[in-house]
Amino acid sequence: MSQKQAATQLGTEPIGKLLKQYAIPAIIAMTASSLYNMVDSIFIGHGVGTLAISGLAITFPLMNLAAAFGSLVGVGASSLISVKLGQKDYRSAQLILGNVVSLNLVIGLLFTAVTLIFLNPILHFFGASDATLPYARDYMVIILLGNIITHIYLGLNAVLRSTGHPQKAMIATILTVVINTILDPLFIYGFNLGIQGAAFATILSQMISLCWLAKLLSNKNEVVHFCKGIYHLHWPLVRNIIGIGLAPFFMNMASCVIVILINKGLKQYDGDMAIGAFGIINRIAFLFVMVVMGLNQGMQPIAGYNFGAGNLHRVDRVLKLTVVTATLITTGGFLIGELFPELMIATFTSDEQLIQTACHGLRIVIMTFPIIGFQMVTSNFFQSIGMARKAIFLSLNRQILILTPCLIFLPMIWGVNGIWFSMPISDVLASIVAGIALYRQFQHFKHHKRTI
């Protein structure tokens, strides 16, 4: 099926069928991506040691920072392409592809250069101790040297998904996971590279998948493909890409700040072991969060196309269906985490103290999981229809306006438990704000006499 045919179906096929068609591959891809990160942690935990898990957790803010710049381009471009295809503006969609490559090259080079120069001070600021710094540095040097590959790989994958090929985007992600899973034990154990081996496996697997993505997007029979004349930065499109991409950018930046505060707080109130426990909890919780993110990716082209085409009744339908599905997913995560925490955490480590610390934190962190699916979908919905300011506000609301003050003040009262409880408290308050914003938006649609 051509990109033009696939795009047209977004405005005509039943919403339930479309959401399955687009969301299932994205969910599989995002779950695979989450497992990809979990595999690194599992091999590092068992093959390198407990302190290595803590060192890996120290790198999370920097990884979030890198992801912030990647999503600034990739997510912004994919959302804009969906809208342009809905408007039948195929030339602009083509230019967006070229600008994705150029922007990622520029941003990736600058990010790598700056962070490598100041890597040690950055990791110390993120909560590294003398014991965990060597592990964190060894891992991040390799990751940063391959940062450009990561950015372009993620950007092209997002473009491929938004131009009517979610299955191929899914295959690219799964290919990365499979290759990484094969290379991890080879590099960590076989080549005796330790935590550096996990980083080498990550970059090499992404490089192989990037080559395949480049081949797919070189097909001249597709509406959106690589060709001459599309790589020069087109500033009106760049502004739109960045404007839409600011929502996930700020969300990842906020996540960076939050993880720094959590790591510093855990180090102060409980030590390096607690940081390692959070690293494990983050991987487990992120598995379910990534499933919802995959669902959101499936919703994004459907909502974006139909909003661009003025089919607001279909926008309403896909939103409601996505919210219900996301709630079921996060409720499942809540039940599994509360009932079987030891089983999940023991996958990462055999250290009994670390297992007990992580179990305690996990049960608290996921206690409000059933409601976060709604909050995540709402924020992504505004991004999907190009309402960047509202998406940015909802993205920052939980992280900066609510969670940050909680992480600063609650530990003063409850110690380390104040850090753990900050997360479910912020989930509840952020979901209330998201519900109000969504209600007002649909009242605005009705006020302008649009059929929803």
Short mmCIF file of C-alpha atoms in Angstrom, two decimals, residues 4 36 89 94 113 121 139 169 174 185 204 221 231 242 273 282 321 336 345 368 372 390 392 420:
data_model
loop_
_atom_site.label_atom_id
_atom_site.label_comp_id
_atom_site.label_asym_id
_atom_site.label_seq_id
_atom_site.Cartn_x
_atom_site.Cartn_y
_atom_site.Cartn_z
CA LYS A 4 -1.08 8.23 -0.13
CA TYR A 36 15.73 -3.37 25.09
CA ASP A 89 0.28 18.92 1.21
CA GLN A 94 8.66 15.48 1.71
CA ALA A 113 30.54 17.69 21.92
CA PRO A 121 30.94 17.23 36.42
CA TYR A 139 28.69 3.63 29.71
CA ALA A 169 8.51 0.98 12.01
CA ILE A 174 12.21 -5.19 17.09
CA PRO A 185 26.17 -11.08 26.42
CA LEU A 204 25.70 -1.12 16.93
CA ASN A 221 7.47 5.03 -5.32
CA TYR A 231 17.85 18.63 3.18
CA ILE A 242 10.22 22.46 16.93
CA MET A 273 21.68 1.14 47.01
CA ASN A 282 12.10 2.85 36.66
CA LEU A 321 -11.02 4.57 22.62
CA ILE A 336 1.26 -7.05 38.59
CA ILE A 345 12.82 -7.24 40.74
CA THR A 368 -1.97 5.29 41.44
CA ILE A 372 -1.88 7.77 34.64
CA LYS A 390 -1.50 22.96 25.79
CA ILE A 392 3.59 21.55 26.77
CA TRP A 420 8.63 7.47 46.88
#
